PDB file of C-alpha atoms and ligand atoms in Angstrom:
ATOM      1  CA  UNK A 323      12.946  18.018  14.488  1.00 38.00           C
ATOM      2  CA  UNK A 324      12.696  20.608  17.327  1.00 37.00           C
ATOM      3  CA  UNK A 325       8.746  20.827  18.965  1.00 40.00           C
ATOM      4  CA  UNK A 326       9.506  24.141  19.453  1.00 53.00           C
ATOM      5  CA  UNK A 327       9.646  25.101  16.160  1.00 78.00           C
ATOM      6  CA  UNK A 328       8.150  21.738  14.795  1.00 93.00           C
ATOM      7  CA  UNK A 329       5.274  22.068  11.904  1.00 98.00           C
ATOM      8  CA  UNK A 330       1.640  22.824  13.277  1.00 98.00           C
ATOM      9  CA  UNK A 331      -1.418  19.721  12.893  1.00 99.00           C
ATOM     10  CA  UNK A 332      -4.683  19.775  14.062  1.00 99.00           C
ATOM     11  CA  UNK A 333      -5.971  16.163  14.323  1.00 99.00           C
ATOM     12  CA  UNK A 334      -9.858  16.122  15.269  1.00 99.00           C
ATOM     13  CA  UNK A 335     -11.965  14.371  17.078  1.00 99.00           C
ATOM     14  CA  UNK A 336      -8.377  13.309  18.915  1.00 98.00           C
ATOM     15  CA  UNK A 337      -9.116  12.696  22.506  1.00 98.00           C
ATOM     16  CA  UNK A 338      -8.787   9.016  22.099  1.00 98.00           C
ATOM     17  CA  UNK A 339      -8.914   6.463  19.415  1.00 98.00           C
ATOM     18  CA  UNK A 340      -7.399   6.940  16.085  1.00 99.00           C
ATOM     19  CA  UNK A 341      -7.011  10.231  16.615  1.00 99.00           C
ATOM     20  CA  UNK A 342      -5.167  10.331  19.556  1.00 98.00           C
ATOM     21  CA  UNK A 343      -2.614   7.877  18.295  1.00 98.00           C
ATOM     22  CA  UNK A 344      -2.121  10.190  15.343  1.00 99.00           C
ATOM     23  CA  UNK A 345      -1.340  12.912  17.164  1.00 98.00           C
ATOM     24  CA  UNK A 346       0.665  10.872  19.843  1.00 98.00           C
ATOM     25  CA  UNK A 347       2.487   9.384  16.429  1.00 98.00           C
ATOM     26  CA  UNK A 348       3.420  13.414  15.099  1.00 98.00           C
ATOM     27  CA  UNK A 349       4.095  14.846  18.259  1.00 98.00           C
ATOM     28  CA  UNK A 350       6.945  12.486  18.095  1.00 97.00           C
ATOM     29  CA  UNK A 351       7.889  13.663  14.591  1.00 97.00           C
ATOM     30  CA  UNK A 352       8.498  17.184  15.923  1.00 97.00           C
ATOM     31  CA  UNK A 353       4.667  18.209  15.250  1.00 98.00           C
ATOM     32  CA  UNK A 354       3.185  20.904  17.456  1.00 98.00           C
ATOM     33  CA  UNK A 355       0.128  19.221  17.360  1.00 98.00           C
ATOM     34  CA  UNK A 356      -3.796  20.626  18.497  1.00 98.00           C
ATOM     35  CA  UNK A 357      -5.872  18.036  20.262  1.00 98.00           C
ATOM     36  CA  UNK A 358      -9.268  18.898  19.130  1.00 99.00           C
ATOM     37  CA  UNK A 359     -12.371  17.038  20.227  1.00 99.00           C
ATOM     38  CA  UNK A 360     -15.565  17.725  21.505  1.00 99.00           C
ATOM     39  CA  UNK A 361     -15.286  16.578  24.384  1.00 98.00           C
ATOM     40  CA  UNK A 362     -12.813  19.319  25.834  1.00 98.00           C
ATOM     41  CA  UNK A 363     -11.932  17.873  28.994  1.00 98.00           C
ATOM     42  CA  UNK A 364     -10.833  14.484  27.610  1.00 98.00           C
ATOM     43  CA  UNK A 365      -8.949  16.347  24.998  1.00 98.00           C
ATOM     44  CA  UNK A 366      -6.933  18.333  27.889  1.00 98.00           C
ATOM     45  CA  UNK A 367      -5.902  15.125  29.445  1.00 98.00           C
ATOM     46  CA  UNK A 368      -4.475  14.260  26.102  1.00 98.00           C
ATOM     47  CA  UNK A 369      -2.560  16.385  26.253  1.00 98.00           C
ATOM     48  CA  UNK A 370      -0.641  15.051  28.509  1.00 96.00           C
ATOM     49  CA  UNK A 371       3.166  14.017  27.863  1.00 89.00           C
ATOM     50  CA  UNK A 372       2.976  15.338  24.093  1.00 96.00           C
ATOM     51  CA  UNK A 373       5.537  17.585  23.908  1.00 94.00           C
ATOM     52  CA  UNK A 374       4.498  20.958  22.600  1.00 94.00           C
ATOM     53  CA  UNK A 375       0.199  19.597  22.129  1.00 98.00           C
ATOM     54  CA  UNK A 376      -2.155  22.497  23.010  1.00 98.00           C
ATOM     55  CA  UNK A 377      -5.939  21.440  23.394  1.00 98.00           C
ATOM     56  CA  UNK A 378      -8.968  23.160  21.859  1.00 98.00           C
ATOM     57  CA  UNK A 379     -12.235  21.829  22.104  1.00 98.00           C
ATOM     58  CA  UNK A 380     -14.774  21.742  18.683  1.00 99.00           C
ATOM     59  CA  UNK A 381     -17.696  20.356  17.657  1.00 99.00           C
ATOM     60  CA  UNK A 382     -17.356  19.823  13.771  1.00 99.00           C
ATOM     61  CA  UNK A 383     -20.614  19.878  12.891  1.00 99.00           C
ATOM     62  CA  UNK A 384     -20.348  23.748  13.696  1.00 99.00           C
ATOM     63  CA  UNK A 385     -19.152  25.694  11.169  1.00 99.00           C
ATOM     64  CA  UNK A 386     -18.483  28.814  13.693  1.00 99.00           C
ATOM     65  CA  UNK A 387     -16.464  26.309  16.372  1.00 99.00           C
ATOM     66  CA  UNK A 388     -14.504  25.128  13.225  1.00 99.00           C
ATOM     67  CA  UNK A 389     -13.102  28.367  12.176  1.00 99.00           C
ATOM     68  CA  UNK A 390     -12.475  29.199  15.518  1.00 99.00           C
ATOM     69  CA  UNK A 391     -10.209  26.276  16.293  1.00 99.00           C
ATOM     70  CA  UNK A 392      -8.153  27.319  12.799  1.00 99.00           C
ATOM     71  CA  UNK A 393      -8.001  31.035  13.846  1.00 98.00           C
ATOM     72  CA  UNK A 394      -6.886  29.634  17.765  1.00 98.00           C
ATOM     73  CA  UNK A 395      -4.629  27.570  16.148  1.00 98.00           C
ATOM     74  CA  UNK A 396      -3.027  30.162  13.634  1.00 98.00           C
ATOM     75  CA  UNK A 397      -3.251  32.614  16.738  1.00 98.00           C
ATOM     76  CA  UNK A 398      -0.899  30.463  18.744  1.00 97.00           C
ATOM     77  CA  UNK A 399       1.560  29.026  16.865  1.00 97.00           C
ATOM     78  CA  UNK A 400       1.454  31.338  13.550  1.00 98.00           C
ATOM     79  CA  UNK A 401       1.329  28.991  11.153  1.00 98.00           C
ATOM     80  CA  UNK A 402      -0.670  25.314  10.381  1.00 98.00           C
ATOM     81  CA  UNK A 403       1.142  22.762   8.437  1.00 98.00           C
ATOM     82  CA  UNK A 404      -1.519  19.738   8.649  1.00 99.00           C
ATOM     83  CA  UNK A 405      -4.830  19.294   8.917  1.00 99.00           C
ATOM     84  CA  UNK A 406      -6.116  15.856   9.806  1.00 99.00           C
ATOM     85  CA  UNK A 407     -10.081  15.577  10.117  1.00 99.00           C
ATOM     86  CA  UNK A 408     -10.327  12.642  11.997  1.00 99.00           C
ATOM     87  CA  UNK A 409     -13.607  12.892  13.880  1.00 99.00           C
ATOM     88  CA  UNK A 410     -16.084  10.006  13.656  1.00 98.00           C
ATOM     89  CA  UNK A 411     -19.815   7.932  14.822  1.00 98.00           C
ATOM     90  CA  UNK A 412     -21.051   4.903  13.859  1.00 98.00           C
ATOM     91  CA  UNK A 413     -24.456   3.931  13.469  1.00 98.00           C
ATOM     92  CA  UNK A 414     -25.296  -0.234  12.915  1.00 98.00           C
ATOM     93  CA  UNK A 415     -28.911  -0.238  11.770  1.00 98.00           C
ATOM     94  CA  UNK A 416     -30.038  -2.077   9.029  1.00 98.00           C
ATOM     95  CA  UNK A 417     -31.159   1.185   6.410  1.00 98.00           C
ATOM     96  CA  UNK A 418     -35.266  -0.127   6.475  1.00 98.00           C
ATOM     97  CA  UNK A 419     -34.516   0.974  10.707  1.00 98.00           C
ATOM     98  CA  UNK A 420     -32.374   4.158   9.688  1.00 98.00           C
ATOM     99  CA  UNK A 421     -35.103   7.130   9.937  1.00 97.00           C
ATOM    100  CA  UNK A 422     -33.580  10.266   8.412  1.00 98.00           C
ATOM    101  CA  UNK A 423     -32.643  12.293  11.882  1.00 98.00           C
ATOM    102  CA  UNK A 424     -30.095   9.786  12.894  1.00 98.00           C
ATOM    103  CA  UNK A 425     -28.776   9.586   9.187  1.00 98.00           C
ATOM    104  CA  UNK A 426     -27.998  13.308   9.479  1.00 98.00           C
ATOM    105  CA  UNK A 427     -26.139  12.790  12.666  1.00 98.00           C
ATOM    106  CA  UNK A 428     -23.832  10.909  11.523  1.00 98.00           C
ATOM    107  CA  UNK A 429     -23.157  12.509   7.676  1.00 98.00           C
ATOM    108  CA  UNK A 430     -23.012  15.699   9.376  1.00 99.00           C
ATOM    109  CA  UNK A 431     -20.200  14.460  11.585  1.00 99.00           C
ATOM    110  CA  UNK A 432     -18.558  12.080   9.073  1.00 99.00           C
ATOM    111  CA  UNK A 433     -19.178  14.087   6.075  1.00 99.00           C
ATOM    112  CA  UNK A 434     -19.825  17.422   6.816  1.00 99.00           C
ATOM    113  CA  UNK A 435     -16.919  18.043   9.303  1.00 99.00           C
ATOM    114  CA  UNK A 436     -14.323  16.540   7.195  1.00 99.00           C
ATOM    115  CA  UNK A 437     -15.247  19.169   4.988  1.00 99.00           C
ATOM    116  CA  UNK A 438     -15.778  21.886   7.280  1.00 99.00           C
ATOM    117  CA  UNK A 439     -12.482  21.220   8.166  1.00 99.00           C
ATOM    118  CA  UNK A 440     -10.934  20.924   5.318  1.00 98.00           C
ATOM    119  CA  UNK A 441     -12.711  24.065   3.923  1.00 98.00           C
ATOM    120  CA  UNK A 442     -11.130  26.017   6.669  1.00 99.00           C
ATOM    121  CA  UNK A 443      -8.100  24.862   7.270  1.00 99.00           C
ATOM    122  CA  UNK A 444      -7.004  25.529   3.831  1.00 99.00           C
ATOM    123  CA  UNK A 445      -6.532  28.583   3.344  1.00 98.00           C
ATOM    124  CA  UNK A 446      -4.306  28.910   6.755  1.00 98.00           C
ATOM    125  CA  UNK A 447      -1.770  26.097   4.801  1.00 98.00           C
ATOM    126  CA  UNK A 448      -1.957  28.043   1.937  1.00 98.00           C
ATOM    127  CA  UNK A 449      -0.401  30.737   4.114  1.00 98.00           C
ATOM    128  CA  UNK A 450       1.935  29.076   5.242  1.00 98.00           C
ATOM    129  CA  UNK A 451       3.318  28.057   2.524  1.00 98.00           C
ATOM    130  CA  UNK A 452       1.570  24.937   1.853  1.00 98.00           C
ATOM    131  CA  UNK A 453       1.074  21.839   3.331  1.00 98.00           C
ATOM    132  CA  UNK A 454      -1.044  18.685   3.340  1.00 98.00           C
ATOM    133  CA  UNK A 455      -4.794  17.651   5.008  1.00 99.00           C
ATOM    134  CA  UNK A 456      -5.067  13.589   5.673  1.00 99.00           C
ATOM    135  CA  UNK A 457      -8.631  12.737   5.919  1.00 99.00           C
ATOM    136  CA  UNK A 458      -9.616   9.147   7.913  1.00 99.00           C
ATOM    137  CA  UNK A 459     -12.445   7.818   5.520  1.00 99.00           C
ATOM    138  CA  UNK A 460     -12.782   3.397   5.786  1.00 98.00           C
ATOM    139  CA  UNK A 461     -12.909   0.728   3.258  1.00 98.00           C
ATOM    140  CA  UNK A 462     -16.303   0.600   4.096  1.00 98.00           C
ATOM    141  CA  UNK A 463     -16.078   3.259   1.627  1.00 98.00           C
ATOM    142  CA  UNK A 464     -15.390   1.555  -1.347  1.00 98.00           C
ATOM    143  CA  UNK A 465     -17.583  -1.494  -0.569  1.00 96.00           C
ATOM    144  CA  UNK A 466     -21.265  -2.483   0.034  1.00 95.00           C
ATOM    145  CA  UNK A 467     -21.606  -2.606   4.300  1.00 94.00           C
ATOM    146  CA  UNK A 468     -24.100  -4.082   5.220  1.00 97.00           C
ATOM    147  CA  UNK A 469     -25.845  -2.328   8.514  1.00 98.00           C
ATOM    148  CA  UNK A 470     -23.967   1.137   7.908  1.00 98.00           C
ATOM    149  CA  UNK A 471     -25.336   2.461   5.317  1.00 98.00           C
ATOM    150  CA  UNK A 472     -24.803   6.057   6.588  1.00 98.00           C
ATOM    151  CA  UNK A 473     -21.635   5.620   8.242  1.00 98.00           C
ATOM    152  CA  UNK A 474     -20.515   4.232   4.717  1.00 98.00           C
ATOM    153  CA  UNK A 475     -22.140   6.169   2.199  1.00 98.00           C
ATOM    154  CA  UNK A 476     -20.203   9.339   3.928  1.00 98.00           C
ATOM    155  CA  UNK A 477     -16.609   7.519   4.186  1.00 98.00           C
ATOM    156  CA  UNK A 478     -17.601   7.294   0.654  1.00 98.00           C
ATOM    157  CA  UNK A 479     -17.934  10.944   0.604  1.00 99.00           C
ATOM    158  CA  UNK A 480     -15.012  11.199   2.032  1.00 99.00           C
ATOM    159  CA  UNK A 481     -12.984   9.614  -0.692  1.00 99.00           C
ATOM    160  CA  UNK A 482     -14.028  11.648  -3.413  1.00 98.00           C
ATOM    161  CA  UNK A 483     -14.118  14.849  -1.623  1.00 99.00           C
ATOM    162  CA  UNK A 484     -10.144  13.916  -1.211  1.00 99.00           C
ATOM    163  CA  UNK A 485      -9.607  13.263  -4.508  1.00 98.00           C
ATOM    164  CA  UNK A 486     -11.930  16.826  -5.505  1.00 98.00           C
ATOM    165  CA  UNK A 487      -9.772  18.854  -3.221  1.00 99.00           C
ATOM    166  CA  UNK A 488      -6.773  16.902  -4.024  1.00 99.00           C
ATOM    167  CA  UNK A 489      -7.104  18.888  -7.442  1.00 98.00           C
ATOM    168  CA  UNK A 490      -8.542  22.388  -6.559  1.00 98.00           C
ATOM    169  CA  UNK A 491      -5.897  22.548  -3.778  1.00 98.00           C
ATOM    170  CA  UNK A 492      -2.106  21.249  -6.096  1.00 98.00           C
ATOM    171  CA  UNK A 493      -1.954  24.332  -7.833  1.00 98.00           C
ATOM    172  CA  UNK A 494      -2.041  25.882  -3.927  1.00 98.00           C
ATOM    173  CA  UNK A 495       0.711  23.825  -2.956  1.00 98.00           C
ATOM    174  CA  UNK A 496      -1.773  21.855  -0.299  1.00 99.00           C
ATOM    175  CA  UNK A 497      -1.855  17.771  -0.761  1.00 99.00           C
ATOM    176  CA  UNK A 498      -4.975  15.779  -0.213  1.00 99.00           C
ATOM    177  CA  UNK A 499      -5.001  12.385   0.883  1.00 99.00           C
ATOM    178  CA  UNK A 500      -6.929   9.737   3.041  1.00 99.00           C
ATOM    179  CA  UNK A 501      -6.298   6.819   4.544  1.00 99.00           C
ATOM    180  CA  UNK A 502      -9.239   4.209   4.026  1.00 99.00           C
ATOM    181  CA  UNK A 503      -8.731   1.235   7.658  1.00 98.00           C
ATOM    182  CA  UNK A 504     -10.606  -1.626   8.120  1.00 98.00           C
ATOM    183  CA  UNK A 505     -11.507  -2.728  11.349  1.00 98.00           C
ATOM    184  CA  UNK A 506      -9.770  -0.927  14.309  1.00 98.00           C
ATOM    185  CA  UNK A 507     -10.221  -2.029  17.768  1.00 98.00           C
ATOM    186  CA  UNK A 508     -11.112   1.557  19.120  1.00 98.00           C
ATOM    187  CA  UNK A 509     -14.563   1.963  21.081  1.00 98.00           C
ATOM    188  CA  UNK A 510     -15.939   3.109  17.850  1.00 98.00           C
ATOM    189  CA  UNK A 511     -15.876  -0.979  17.338  1.00 98.00           C
ATOM    190  CA  UNK A 512     -16.023  -2.037  20.738  1.00 97.00           C
ATOM    191  CA  UNK A 513     -19.607  -0.277  21.223  1.00 98.00           C
ATOM    192  CA  UNK A 514     -20.831  -1.081  17.946  1.00 98.00           C
ATOM    193  CA  UNK A 515     -20.073  -5.355  18.031  1.00 98.00           C
ATOM    194  CA  UNK A 516     -23.131  -5.858  19.896  1.00 98.00           C
ATOM    195  CA  UNK A 517     -25.609  -4.469  17.487  1.00 98.00           C
ATOM    196  CA  UNK A 518     -23.587  -6.382  14.886  1.00 98.00           C
ATOM    197  CA  UNK A 519     -23.952  -9.680  16.625  1.00 98.00           C
ATOM    198  CA  UNK A 520     -27.881  -8.529  17.329  1.00 98.00           C
ATOM    199  CA  UNK A 521     -28.851  -7.915  13.497  1.00 98.00           C
ATOM    200  CA  UNK A 522     -26.382 -10.842  11.951  1.00 98.00           C
ATOM    201  CA  UNK A 523     -27.133 -13.743  14.852  1.00 98.00           C
ATOM    202  CA  UNK A 524     -23.768 -13.756  15.930  1.00 98.00           C
ATOM    203  CA  UNK A 525     -22.638 -15.190  19.728  1.00 98.00           C
ATOM    204  CA  UNK A 526     -21.350 -12.667  21.891  1.00 98.00           C
ATOM    205  CA  UNK A 527     -17.716 -11.837  20.830  1.00 98.00           C
ATOM    206  CA  UNK A 528     -18.855 -13.569  17.235  1.00 98.00           C
ATOM    207  CA  UNK A 529     -18.351 -10.354  15.243  1.00 98.00           C
ATOM    208  CA  UNK A 530     -14.693 -10.007  16.308  1.00 98.00           C
ATOM    209  CA  UNK A 531     -14.212 -13.707  15.401  1.00 98.00           C
ATOM    210  CA  UNK A 532     -15.039 -12.956  12.658  1.00 97.00           C
ATOM    211  CA  UNK A 533     -12.990  -9.692  11.371  1.00 97.00           C
ATOM    212  CA  UNK A 534     -10.005 -11.550  12.612  1.00 98.00           C
ATOM    213  CA  UNK A 535     -10.683 -14.432  10.081  1.00 97.00           C
ATOM    214  CA  UNK A 536     -11.149 -11.564   7.392  1.00 97.00           C
ATOM    215  CA  UNK A 537      -8.595  -9.274   8.473  1.00 98.00           C
ATOM    216  CA  UNK A 538      -5.798 -11.923  10.027  1.00 98.00           C
ATOM    217  CA  UNK A 539      -6.112  -9.674  12.898  1.00 98.00           C
ATOM    218  CA  UNK A 540      -7.735  -6.389  14.406  1.00 98.00           C
ATOM    219  CA  UNK A 541      -6.174  -3.110  13.496  1.00 98.00           C
ATOM    220  CA  UNK A 542      -4.553  -1.213  16.162  1.00 98.00           C
ATOM    221  CA  UNK A 543      -4.393   3.259  16.487  1.00 99.00           C
ATOM    222  CA  UNK A 544      -0.744   3.188  15.749  1.00 98.00           C
ATOM    223  CA  UNK A 545      -1.146   1.417  12.241  1.00 98.00           C
ATOM    224  CA  UNK A 546      -3.696   4.258  11.132  1.00 99.00           C
ATOM    225  CA  UNK A 547      -1.525   6.855  12.808  1.00 99.00           C
ATOM    226  CA  UNK A 548       2.065   5.488  10.829  1.00 98.00           C
ATOM    227  CA  UNK A 549      -0.079   5.064   7.612  1.00 98.00           C
ATOM    228  CA  UNK A 550      -1.064   9.268   8.161  1.00 99.00           C
ATOM    229  CA  UNK A 551       2.924  10.646   8.840  1.00 98.00           C
ATOM    230  CA  UNK A 552       3.613   8.856   5.287  1.00 98.00           C
ATOM    231  CA  UNK A 553       0.791  10.467   3.686  1.00 98.00           C
ATOM    232  CA  UNK A 554       1.791  14.549   5.421  1.00 98.00           C
ATOM    233  CA  UNK A 555       5.518  13.846   4.362  1.00 98.00           C
ATOM    234  CA  UNK A 556       6.485  17.037   3.352  1.00 97.00           C
ATOM    235  CA  UNK A 557       9.057  14.870   1.460  1.00 98.00           C
ATOM    236  CA  UNK A 558       6.237  12.537  -0.109  1.00 98.00           C
ATOM    237  CA  UNK A 559       5.468  15.536  -3.205  1.00 98.00           C
ATOM    238  CA  UNK A 560       3.599  13.395  -5.617  1.00 98.00           C
ATOM    239  CA  UNK A 561       1.038  12.151  -3.634  1.00 98.00           C
ATOM    240  CA  UNK A 562      -1.643  13.385  -3.317  1.00 99.00           C
ATOM    241  CA  UNK A 563      -5.534  12.263  -4.207  1.00 99.00           C
ATOM    242  CA  UNK A 564      -4.457   8.877  -2.981  1.00 98.00           C
ATOM    243  CA  UNK A 565      -6.805   6.714  -0.954  1.00 98.00           C
ATOM    244  CA  UNK A 566      -4.622   4.688   1.201  1.00 98.00           C
ATOM    245  CA  UNK A 567      -6.123   0.831   2.413  1.00 98.00           C
ATOM    246  CA  UNK A 568      -4.875  -0.967   5.188  1.00 98.00           C
ATOM    247  CA  UNK A 569      -6.887  -3.619   5.854  1.00 98.00           C
ATOM    248  CA  UNK A 570      -5.131  -6.342   6.463  1.00 98.00           C
ATOM    249  CA  UNK A 571      -6.101  -7.893   3.082  1.00 97.00           C
ATOM    250  CA  UNK A 572      -9.975  -7.528   4.333  1.00 97.00           C
ATOM    251  CA  UNK A 573     -10.900  -6.011   0.908  1.00 97.00           C
ATOM    252  CA  UNK A 574      -8.784  -7.756  -1.393  1.00 96.00           C
ATOM    253  CA  UNK A 575     -10.371 -11.252  -1.233  1.00 91.00           C
ATOM    254  CA  UNK A 576     -13.960 -11.939  -2.818  1.00 87.00           C
ATOM    255  CA  UNK A 577     -14.369 -14.403  -0.213  1.00 81.00           C
TER     256      UNK A 577
HETATM  257  N1  LIG B 974     -12.452   1.951  14.137  1.00 88.88           N
HETATM  258  C1  LIG B 974     -12.424   2.117  12.807  1.00 88.88           C
HETATM  259  O1  LIG B 974     -12.548   0.797  12.677  1.00 88.88           O
HETATM  260  C2  LIG B 974     -12.763   2.463  12.011  1.00 88.88           C
HETATM  261  C3  LIG B 974     -12.185   2.228  10.694  1.00 88.88           C
HETATM  262  C4  LIG B 974     -12.159   3.133   9.822  1.00 88.88           C
HETATM  263  C5  LIG B 974     -11.858   4.486   9.946  1.00 88.88           C
HETATM  264  N2  LIG B 974     -12.460   4.856  11.325  1.00 88.88           N
HETATM  265  C6  LIG B 974     -12.101   6.043  11.278  1.00 88.88           C
HETATM  266  O2  LIG B 974     -11.793   7.031  12.576  1.00 88.88           O
HETATM  267  C7  LIG B 974     -11.984   8.274  12.635  1.00 88.88           C
HETATM  268  C8  LIG B 974     -11.850   7.605  14.274  1.00 88.88           C
HETATM  269  O3  LIG B 974     -12.559   7.088  14.779  1.00 88.88           O
HETATM  270  P1  LIG B 974     -12.319   5.943  16.037  1.00 88.88           P
HETATM  271  O4  LIG B 974     -12.284   4.226  16.128  1.00 88.88           O
HETATM  272  O5  LIG B 974     -10.792   5.987  16.755  1.00 88.88           O
HETATM  273  O6  LIG B 974     -13.350   6.743  17.462  1.00 88.88           O
HETATM  274  P2  LIG B 974     -13.223   6.753  18.975  1.00 88.88           P
HETATM  275  O7  LIG B 974     -15.022   6.549  18.854  1.00 88.88           O
HETATM  276  O8  LIG B 974     -12.619   5.891  19.365  1.00 88.88           O
HETATM  277  O9  LIG B 974     -13.107   8.152  18.571  1.00 88.88           O
HETATM  278  C9  LIG B 974     -13.519   9.611  18.149  1.00 88.88           C
HETATM  279  C10 LIG B 974     -13.782  10.740  18.836  1.00 88.88           C
HETATM  280  O10 LIG B 974     -14.576  11.541  17.841  1.00 88.88           O
HETATM  281  C11 LIG B 974     -14.705  12.871  18.886  1.00 88.88           C
HETATM  282  N3  LIG B 974     -16.031  13.155  18.427  1.00 88.88           N
HETATM  283  C12 LIG B 974     -17.298  12.525  17.844  1.00 88.88           C
HETATM  284  N4  LIG B 974     -18.008  13.510  17.786  1.00 88.88           N
HETATM  285  C13 LIG B 974     -17.636  14.910  17.369  1.00 88.88           C
HETATM  286  C14 LIG B 974     -17.386  15.953  16.848  1.00 88.88           C
HETATM  287  N5  LIG B 974     -18.868  15.918  16.607  1.00 88.88           N
HETATM  288  N6  LIG B 974     -16.500  16.666  16.937  1.00 88.88           N
HETATM  289  C15 LIG B 974     -15.388  16.876  17.016  1.00 88.88           C
HETATM  290  N7  LIG B 974     -15.194  15.164  17.917  1.00 88.88           N
HETATM  291  C16 LIG B 974     -16.253  14.429  18.102  1.00 88.88           C
HETATM  292  C17 LIG B 974     -15.339  11.372  20.331  1.00 88.88           C
HETATM  293  O11 LIG B 974     -15.373  12.424  21.530  1.00 88.88           O
HETATM  294  C18 LIG B 974     -13.715  10.932  20.193  1.00 88.88           C
HETATM  295  O12 LIG B 974     -12.716  11.315  20.979  1.00 88.88           O
HETATM  296  C19 LIG B 974     -13.822   8.486  12.800  1.00 88.88           C
HETATM  297  O13 LIG B 974     -13.772   8.971  11.619  1.00 88.88           O
HETATM  298  C20 LIG B 974     -13.725   7.150  12.039  1.00 88.88           C
HETATM  299  O14 LIG B 974     -14.774   6.852  11.510  1.00 88.88           O
HETATM  300  C21 LIG B 974     -12.419   3.869  12.309  1.00 88.88           C
END
């Protein structure tokens, strides 16, 4: 595909981690990518080396900013084909130690942020003749996951939102899918590991060992990026409402 005339994608929270890998994969496939992040400086740096990429800062919790992100993308590129609501944060805390403010912090980014991205991207994608939305959920949205109740509940809601939106938007030529990764070796997990270890009584490094044993290995951001690219591929005309698990078998086994 020719970059200046390729399809246009927004990836939220893409200054680093999985989002940056998704943006890189899409750019390699000819998308003109908008790297969007609450951290505008890092988003700007992340565009370097990605042909056709631009940076637009956006806090996905703020509806005005999300609308402005979509408007600025369409003003710059004239269209929008793909939205990847990827921005997310974590919180490791038992339910009995989680206060409402902390719960709302997590759900504001991980659920409200996905709703807002989908809500305001869809009309722009529709105006561009159809396209798709690929939400970044998690396997924690399908299983009880001790210590991350707010995160897991938000991801479960994202999976349901994916399916409901897929049905509502199908008549408009917009496919909506979700990827459900297991544990990927990004800052999100590295930063959370000591809290898991403290609550679970594991030695330093013990959380990583448990995850590697259950998954075969840690996932890497490129694992997720390739799955997003597959679901977004316009050739996948019949793939909508799906929740695609990639976790090395983590959730396939009972023990
Ligand atoms: N790492 C994993 O194991 C894993 C597994 C399953 C799903 N996920 C999901 O993948 C997504 C990306 O996670 P990651 O591991 O790359 O995390 P990360 O911490 O490496 O990157 C998250 C990015 O989101 C940005 N961000 C945070 N709050 C934001 C906001 N309010 N508005 C805009 N941007 C914001 C951060 O600045 C950062 O660039 C998240 O939705 C996460 O829940 C991660």
